[in-house]
Tab-separated table of C-alpha atoms in Angstrom:
chain	number	residue	atom	x	y	z
U	1	MET	CA	0.000	0.000	0.000
U	2	ALA	CA	1.355	3.441	-0.898
U	3	PHE	CA	1.256	6.190	1.699
U	4	ARG	CA	0.744	9.758	0.598
U	5	PHE	CA	1.447	12.884	2.650
U	6	PRO	CA	-0.438	16.126	2.113
U	7	ILE	CA	1.609	18.541	-0.013
U	8	LYS	CA	2.030	21.056	2.830
U	9	GLN	CA	3.194	18.336	5.221
U	10	SER	CA	5.647	16.930	2.621
U	11	LEU	CA	7.059	20.405	2.020
U	12	ALA	CA	7.487	20.950	5.748
U	13	VAL	CA	9.414	17.676	6.102
U	14	ILE	CA	11.711	18.603	3.203
U	15	LEU	CA	12.388	22.099	4.567
U	16	THR	CA	13.134	20.710	8.029
U	17	ALA	CA	15.605	18.215	6.556
U	18	MET	CA	17.288	20.924	4.489
U	19	ALA	CA	17.627	23.168	7.534
U	20	ALA	CA	19.526	20.412	9.316
U	21	LEU	CA	22.173	20.273	6.579
U	22	PRO	CA	25.395	22.298	6.944
U	23	THR	CA	25.325	25.565	5.058
U	24	PRO	CA	27.420	25.710	1.873
U	25	SER	CA	29.837	28.175	3.510
U	26	ALA	CA	30.648	25.575	6.162
U	27	LEU	CA	31.541	22.937	3.580
U	28	ALA	CA	34.739	22.464	1.654
U	29	ALA	CA	34.296	22.465	-2.102
U	30	ASN	CA	36.246	19.213	-2.118
U	31	VAL	CA	36.987	16.490	0.406
U	32	TYR	CA	40.512	15.104	0.633
U	33	GLY	CA	42.029	11.986	2.144
U	34	GLU	CA	43.908	11.667	5.424
U	35	GLN	CA	47.167	12.402	3.599
U	36	LEU	CA	45.573	15.005	1.354
U	37	GLU	CA	44.846	12.445	-1.362
U	38	GLY	CA	42.941	14.112	-4.190
U	39	PHE	CA	44.533	17.535	-3.783
U	40	HIS	CA	46.683	18.613	-6.725
U	41	TYR	CA	50.300	19.437	-5.874
U	42	PRO	CA	52.054	21.860	-8.245
U	43	TYR	CA	55.026	19.506	-8.713
U	44	THR	CA	55.540	15.751	-8.437
U	45	LEU	CA	54.780	14.589	-4.901
U	46	GLU	CA	57.142	11.940	-3.580
U	47	HIS	CA	57.339	10.176	-0.216
U	48	PHE	CA	60.196	9.459	2.174
U	49	TYR	CA	59.551	6.334	4.227
U	50	PHE	CA	61.296	6.042	7.575
U	51	SER	CA	60.805	4.856	11.138
U	52	SER	CA	60.371	7.188	14.097
U	53	GLN	CA	59.154	6.534	17.640
U	54	GLN	CA	58.681	2.820	16.892
U	55	GLN	CA	56.377	3.296	13.932
U	56	PRO	CA	56.669	3.521	10.139
U	57	LEU	CA	56.021	6.990	8.763
U	58	SER	CA	55.688	8.598	5.357
U	59	MET	CA	56.816	12.156	4.668
U	60	GLY	CA	55.544	13.831	1.505
U	61	TYR	CA	57.842	16.212	-0.344
U	62	MET	CA	58.509	17.912	-3.657
U	63	ASP	CA	62.055	17.907	-5.025
U	64	VAL	CA	62.169	20.363	-7.918
U	65	LYS	CA	65.259	20.513	-10.111
U	66	PRO	CA	66.494	23.830	-11.537
U	67	ALA	CA	64.576	25.027	-14.584
U	68	GLN	CA	67.651	26.951	-15.728
U	69	GLN	CA	71.349	26.140	-15.385
U	70	ALA	CA	71.916	24.817	-11.880
U	71	ASN	CA	73.724	27.158	-9.513
U	72	GLY	CA	74.702	24.303	-7.181
U	73	GLN	CA	72.576	25.533	-4.273
U	74	THR	CA	69.562	23.927	-2.593
U	75	VAL	CA	66.735	25.795	-0.867
U	76	VAL	CA	64.488	23.948	1.605
U	77	LEU	CA	61.064	25.536	2.125
U	78	LEU	CA	59.402	24.752	5.468
U	79	HIS	CA	55.643	25.382	5.646
U	80	GLY	CA	53.632	26.819	8.525
U	81	LYS	CA	50.916	25.359	10.746
U	82	ASN	CA	47.960	26.025	8.424
U	83	PHE	CA	49.978	25.561	5.263
U	84	CYS	CA	51.525	22.767	3.173
U	85	GLY	CA	54.520	22.425	0.903
U	86	ALA	CA	52.122	23.205	-1.953
U	87	THR	CA	51.525	26.732	-0.632
U	88	TRP	CA	55.122	27.546	-1.678
U	89	GLU	CA	54.056	27.026	-5.324
U	90	ASP	CA	55.041	30.460	-6.658
U	91	THR	CA	58.293	30.581	-4.685
U	92	ILE	CA	59.334	27.129	-5.920
U	93	LYS	CA	58.860	28.243	-9.514
U	94	ALA	CA	60.767	31.509	-9.020
U	95	LEU	CA	63.720	29.837	-7.277
U	96	SER	CA	63.861	27.008	-9.799
U	97	GLN	CA	64.041	29.532	-12.632
U	98	GLN	CA	67.076	31.063	-10.905
U	99	GLY	CA	68.939	27.744	-10.898
U	100	TYR	CA	68.146	26.544	-7.379
U	101	ARG	CA	67.163	23.017	-6.474
U	102	VAL	CA	64.095	23.381	-4.273
U	103	ILE	CA	62.830	20.875	-1.700
U	104	ALA	CA	59.460	21.461	-0.025
U	105	PRO	CA	58.497	18.794	2.530
U	106	ASP	CA	55.266	18.260	4.411
U	107	GLN	CA	56.110	17.626	8.047
U	108	ILE	CA	54.740	14.580	9.871
U	109	GLY	CA	51.200	15.367	11.036
U	110	PHE	CA	50.590	17.739	8.130
U	111	CYS	CA	49.123	17.576	4.636
U	112	SER	CA	50.462	14.641	2.559
U	113	SER	CA	52.374	13.054	5.446
U	114	THR	CA	51.396	10.459	8.054
U	115	LYS	CA	49.011	11.446	10.852
U	116	PRO	CA	50.202	9.155	13.678
U	117	ALA	CA	47.748	8.012	16.334
U	118	ASN	CA	50.473	8.802	18.876
U	119	TYR	CA	53.550	10.966	18.396
U	120	GLN	CA	55.648	13.038	20.771
U	121	TYR	CA	55.977	16.221	18.773
U	122	SER	CA	58.993	18.442	19.260
U	123	PHE	CA	60.801	20.846	16.976
U	124	GLN	CA	63.911	18.746	17.541
U	125	GLN	CA	62.088	15.661	16.242
U	126	LEU	CA	60.775	17.488	13.163
U	127	ALA	CA	64.262	18.908	12.533
U	128	LEU	CA	65.726	15.401	12.743
U	129	ASN	CA	63.065	14.097	10.337
U	130	THR	CA	63.930	16.890	7.891
U	131	HIS	CA	67.662	16.246	8.274
U	132	GLN	CA	67.119	12.568	7.502
U	133	LEU	CA	65.084	13.480	4.412
U	134	LEU	CA	67.869	15.742	3.140
U	135	ALA	CA	70.479	13.052	3.802
U	136	HIS	CA	68.300	10.616	1.855
U	137	LEU	CA	68.236	13.100	-1.043
U	138	GLY	CA	71.990	13.643	-0.909
U	139	VAL	CA	71.801	17.259	0.285
U	140	ALA	CA	74.734	18.095	2.566
U	141	LYS	CA	74.040	21.824	2.952
U	142	ALA	CA	71.037	24.007	2.196
U	143	VAL	CA	69.407	27.383	2.638
U	144	MET	CA	66.580	26.875	5.137
U	145	VAL	CA	63.543	29.088	4.535
U	146	GLY	CA	60.856	28.778	7.195
U	147	HIS	CA	57.450	30.443	7.253
U	148	SER	CA	55.226	30.782	10.342
U	149	THR	CA	55.611	27.568	12.399
U	150	GLY	CA	58.177	26.563	9.783
U	151	GLY	CA	60.198	29.525	11.037
U	152	MET	CA	60.361	27.987	14.501
U	153	LEU	CA	61.364	24.687	12.904
U	154	ALA	CA	63.995	26.314	10.663
U	155	THR	CA	65.448	28.067	13.703
U	156	ARG	CA	65.671	24.778	15.596
U	157	TYR	CA	67.207	23.120	12.543
U	158	ALA	CA	69.885	25.830	12.278
U	159	LEU	CA	70.660	25.486	16.002
U	160	MET	CA	71.002	21.701	15.699
U	161	TYR	CA	72.750	21.562	12.321
U	162	PRO	CA	74.686	24.811	11.794
U	163	GLN	CA	77.244	23.121	9.526
U	164	GLN	CA	74.468	21.943	7.208
U	165	THR	CA	72.711	25.338	7.162
U	166	GLN	CA	74.049	27.657	4.468
U	167	LYS	CA	71.649	30.426	5.430
U	168	LEU	CA	68.485	30.884	7.494
U	169	VAL	CA	65.537	32.912	6.184
U	170	LEU	CA	62.571	33.437	8.514
U	171	VAL	CA	59.350	34.566	6.823
U	172	ASN	CA	56.866	35.961	9.358
U	173	PRO	CA	57.918	33.248	11.794
U	174	ILE	CA	55.837	32.678	14.860
U	175	GLY	CA	57.762	32.364	18.105
U	176	LEU	CA	59.253	35.872	17.985
U	177	GLU	CA	57.843	36.160	21.504
U	178	ASP	CA	56.935	33.740	24.290
U	179	TRP	CA	53.140	33.987	24.439
U	180	LYS	CA	52.896	31.901	27.610
U	181	ALA	CA	55.398	34.095	29.461
U	182	LYS	CA	53.412	37.164	28.380
U	183	GLY	CA	50.243	35.731	29.915
U	184	ALA	CA	48.447	33.922	27.095
U	185	PRO	CA	46.373	31.082	28.623
U	186	TRP	CA	47.460	27.470	28.226
U	187	ARG	CA	45.098	25.005	26.542
U	188	SER	CA	45.154	21.266	27.137
U	189	VAL	CA	45.605	18.989	24.130
U	190	ASP	CA	41.985	17.893	24.627
U	191	GLN	CA	40.847	21.512	24.417
U	192	TRP	CA	42.871	22.064	21.253
U	193	TYR	CA	41.342	18.887	19.812
U	194	GLN	CA	37.783	20.077	20.420
U	195	ARG	CA	38.654	23.405	18.829
U	196	GLU	CA	40.162	21.749	15.758
U	197	LEU	CA	37.149	19.458	15.257
U	198	LYS	CA	35.024	22.566	14.629
U	199	LEU	CA	37.070	24.001	11.757
U	200	SER	CA	35.039	25.015	8.709
U	201	ALA	CA	35.793	26.562	5.338
U	202	ALA	CA	34.008	29.763	6.369
U	203	GLY	CA	36.008	30.020	9.597
U	204	ILE	CA	39.289	29.310	7.818
U	205	LYS	CA	38.611	31.963	5.179
U	206	LYS	CA	37.663	34.581	7.768
U	207	TYR	CA	40.862	33.971	9.760
U	208	GLU	CA	43.100	33.938	6.684
U	209	GLN	CA	41.554	37.104	5.246
U	210	THR	CA	42.123	38.965	8.506
U	211	THR	CA	45.568	37.647	9.411
U	212	TYR	CA	47.266	36.546	6.188
U	213	TYR	CA	46.057	39.123	3.695
U	214	SER	CA	45.432	42.304	5.710
U	215	GLY	CA	41.668	42.097	5.235
U	216	GLU	CA	41.846	41.680	1.450
U	217	TRP	CA	40.866	38.650	-0.638
U	218	LYS	CA	41.801	37.448	-4.126
U	219	PRO	CA	40.313	34.459	-5.995
U	220	GLU	CA	43.724	32.727	-6.021
U	221	TYR	CA	43.546	32.390	-2.233
U	222	ASP	CA	40.457	30.157	-2.457
U	223	LYS	CA	42.379	26.958	-3.195
U	224	TRP	CA	44.304	27.217	0.078
U	225	VAL	CA	41.036	27.413	2.026
U	226	ASP	CA	39.791	24.423	0.019
U	227	MET	CA	43.015	22.529	0.806
U	228	LEU	CA	42.665	22.932	4.573
U	229	ALA	CA	38.897	22.595	4.744
U	230	GLY	CA	38.930	19.531	2.483
U	231	LEU	CA	41.574	17.834	4.634
U	232	ASN	CA	39.731	18.679	7.852
U	233	SER	CA	36.372	17.451	6.568
U	234	GLY	CA	37.684	14.249	4.977
U	235	PRO	CA	37.794	10.643	6.225
U	236	GLY	CA	40.837	11.413	8.381
U	237	HIS	CA	38.978	14.257	10.122
U	238	LYS	CA	39.602	13.064	13.692
U	239	LYS	CA	43.236	12.071	13.158
U	240	VAL	CA	43.930	15.373	11.424
U	241	ALA	CA	42.365	17.280	14.340
U	242	TRP	CA	44.230	15.194	16.935
U	243	ASN	CA	47.617	15.730	15.307
U	244	SER	CA	46.829	19.411	14.935
U	245	ALA	CA	46.115	19.589	18.664
U	246	LEU	CA	49.427	17.910	19.514
U	247	ILE	CA	51.253	20.304	17.196
U	248	TYR	CA	49.637	23.376	18.764
U	249	ASP	CA	50.773	22.148	22.167
U	250	MET	CA	54.325	21.829	20.807
U	251	ILE	CA	54.219	25.352	19.390
U	252	PHE	CA	52.923	26.906	22.600
U	253	THR	CA	55.173	25.067	25.047
U	254	GLN	CA	58.474	24.889	23.116
U	255	PRO	CA	59.665	28.447	22.450
U	256	VAL	CA	62.779	29.107	20.378
U	257	TYR	CA	62.711	32.749	21.437
U	258	TYR	CA	65.380	32.388	24.108
U	259	GLU	CA	67.861	30.810	21.681
U	260	PHE	CA	67.829	33.327	18.845
U	261	LYS	CA	71.014	34.753	20.386
U	262	ASP	CA	72.718	31.389	19.864
U	263	LEU	CA	72.266	31.232	16.091
U	264	LYS	CA	75.584	30.997	14.249
U	265	VAL	CA	74.419	31.097	10.625
U	266	PRO	CA	73.681	34.068	8.325
U	267	THR	CA	70.061	35.011	9.022
U	268	THR	CA	67.455	37.180	7.308
U	269	LEU	CA	64.018	38.019	8.684
U	270	MET	CA	61.311	38.849	6.124
U	271	ILE	CA	58.403	40.448	7.935
U	272	GLY	CA	54.954	41.552	6.822
U	273	THR	CA	54.414	44.340	9.349
U	274	ALA	CA	50.599	44.064	9.547
U	275	ASP	CA	50.792	40.495	10.894
U	276	THR	CA	49.145	39.936	14.285
U	277	THR	CA	49.562	36.172	14.689
U	278	ALA	CA	49.897	35.060	18.316
U	279	ILE	CA	49.042	31.608	19.646
U	280	GLY	CA	46.536	31.879	22.492
U	281	SER	CA	45.536	35.458	21.784
U	282	ASP	CA	42.004	34.346	20.899
U	283	ILE	CA	41.333	33.364	24.535
U	284	ALA	CA	43.656	35.837	26.243
U	285	PRO	CA	42.341	38.644	28.471
U	286	ALA	CA	42.090	41.950	26.622
U	287	ALA	CA	45.095	43.442	28.418
U	288	VAL	CA	47.268	40.453	27.474
U	289	LYS	CA	46.000	40.260	23.900
U	290	ALA	CA	46.925	43.904	23.410
U	291	GLN	CA	50.565	42.994	24.068
U	292	LEU	CA	50.768	40.134	21.556
U	293	GLY	CA	51.470	39.768	17.846
U	294	HIS	CA	52.976	43.155	16.975
U	295	TYR	CA	55.192	42.050	14.092
U	296	ASN	CA	56.098	45.637	13.223
U	297	VAL	CA	57.921	45.687	16.576
U	298	LEU	CA	58.855	42.016	17.004
U	299	GLY	CA	60.767	41.821	13.723
U	300	LYS	CA	63.064	44.660	14.762
U	301	GLN	CA	63.535	43.285	18.291
U	302	VAL	CA	64.495	39.768	17.214
U	303	THR	CA	66.791	41.026	14.443
U	304	LYS	CA	68.855	42.685	17.179
U	305	MET	CA	68.959	39.413	19.137
U	306	ILE	CA	70.405	37.342	16.266
U	307	PRO	CA	74.101	37.992	15.608
U	308	GLY	CA	74.519	39.760	12.265
U	309	ALA	CA	70.888	39.328	11.238
U	310	HIS	CA	69.343	41.279	8.362
U	311	LEU	CA	65.753	42.585	8.426
U	312	ILE	CA	63.499	43.046	5.383
U	313	GLU	CA	60.040	44.491	6.035
U	314	PHE	CA	56.947	44.422	3.829
U	315	PRO	CA	54.937	47.403	5.127
U	316	GLY	CA	51.209	46.725	5.438
U	317	MET	CA	51.459	43.066	4.462
U	318	GLY	CA	50.155	40.215	6.605
U	319	HIS	CA	51.274	36.805	7.817
U	320	ALA	CA	51.914	35.242	4.396
U	321	PRO	CA	53.717	37.737	2.120
U	322	GLN	CA	54.820	34.908	-0.206
U	323	MET	CA	51.132	34.287	-0.971
U	324	GLU	CA	49.778	37.824	-0.611
U	325	GLU	CA	52.214	39.386	-3.102
U	326	PRO	CA	54.228	36.474	-4.547
U	327	GLN	CA	56.059	38.416	-7.256
U	328	LYS	CA	57.328	41.077	-4.867
U	329	PHE	CA	58.214	38.509	-2.219
U	330	ASN	CA	60.061	36.207	-4.611
U	331	GLN	CA	62.103	39.018	-6.156
U	332	THR	CA	63.087	40.162	-2.670
U	333	LEU	CA	63.994	36.640	-1.557
U	334	ILE	CA	66.119	35.985	-4.662
U	335	SER	CA	67.945	39.275	-4.163
U	336	ASP	CA	68.619	38.426	-0.536
U	337	LEU	CA	69.950	34.964	-1.394
U	338	ALA	CA	72.381	36.612	-3.826
U	339	ARG	CA	73.832	38.878	-1.121
U	340	PRO	CA	77.399	37.913	-0.134
U	341	LEU	CA	77.419	35.937	3.132
């Protein structure tokens, strides 16, 4: 026997069901696998397989040969917390055209790399992983370019492996201050995890527009929102969020700030002065928040702390100058790499 609902009742049921669905702004345009399967990398994605902390791991990376005559130098590009090796796309192309070999890895816990169920994250561990990758690729010495969290990692790498670090370039690195010492509240890993589970495309775009691009937005930024949102809404959703929580705890509790004075390699800071990134500022009391994330000041302060450091500022630019104004950034970076050490 067929059952028929009155038209009004049927319409009400449909509307109720539609209201329960997530809004389009909360959805990623695409959904990607646990290791970002399905997302298009700008260059061939390879994997380095190794063992760490009693488990097999896979580290994704791009190894791009010089497009022009090789100059014999290698540049390693280290991504930030909400970024991947792929977000260096324009910089890889520009450096390759200048004769550099360019290596852009995805760190464990990020993007195309393994998301372990359990991992004791430290910048020392990630630096060791990166060092092992470079040894595997036959790279004895390289320019280390680190952006955001990658800046903290590049700093740790240069402290651990000064003989293998030709030069250190820090692009709007976080860790130019100790947020915890300034009063930013600590979060437990469980609290970070709950926060990360709630990420949406709309939330990611709002944060990036405010912090990365000084309130502006261009269509070419959309794919980076899609990349993060698609990874966070995919089948590895919970593992991605859990690893993200562990990584945030590492960032907050393992400052490199106090060791900038110990760097012994040529160092350049490239700073977008409108950046306000500060871990924990979103839950900090107003008086504390007001003291955090002033990159227009922090860049100058840390440059003085690092022996012989060189400061390049991008006035009015945000947290990701290599993505906000890639042509200007890349020209500046190439010029800086050509400066006599």
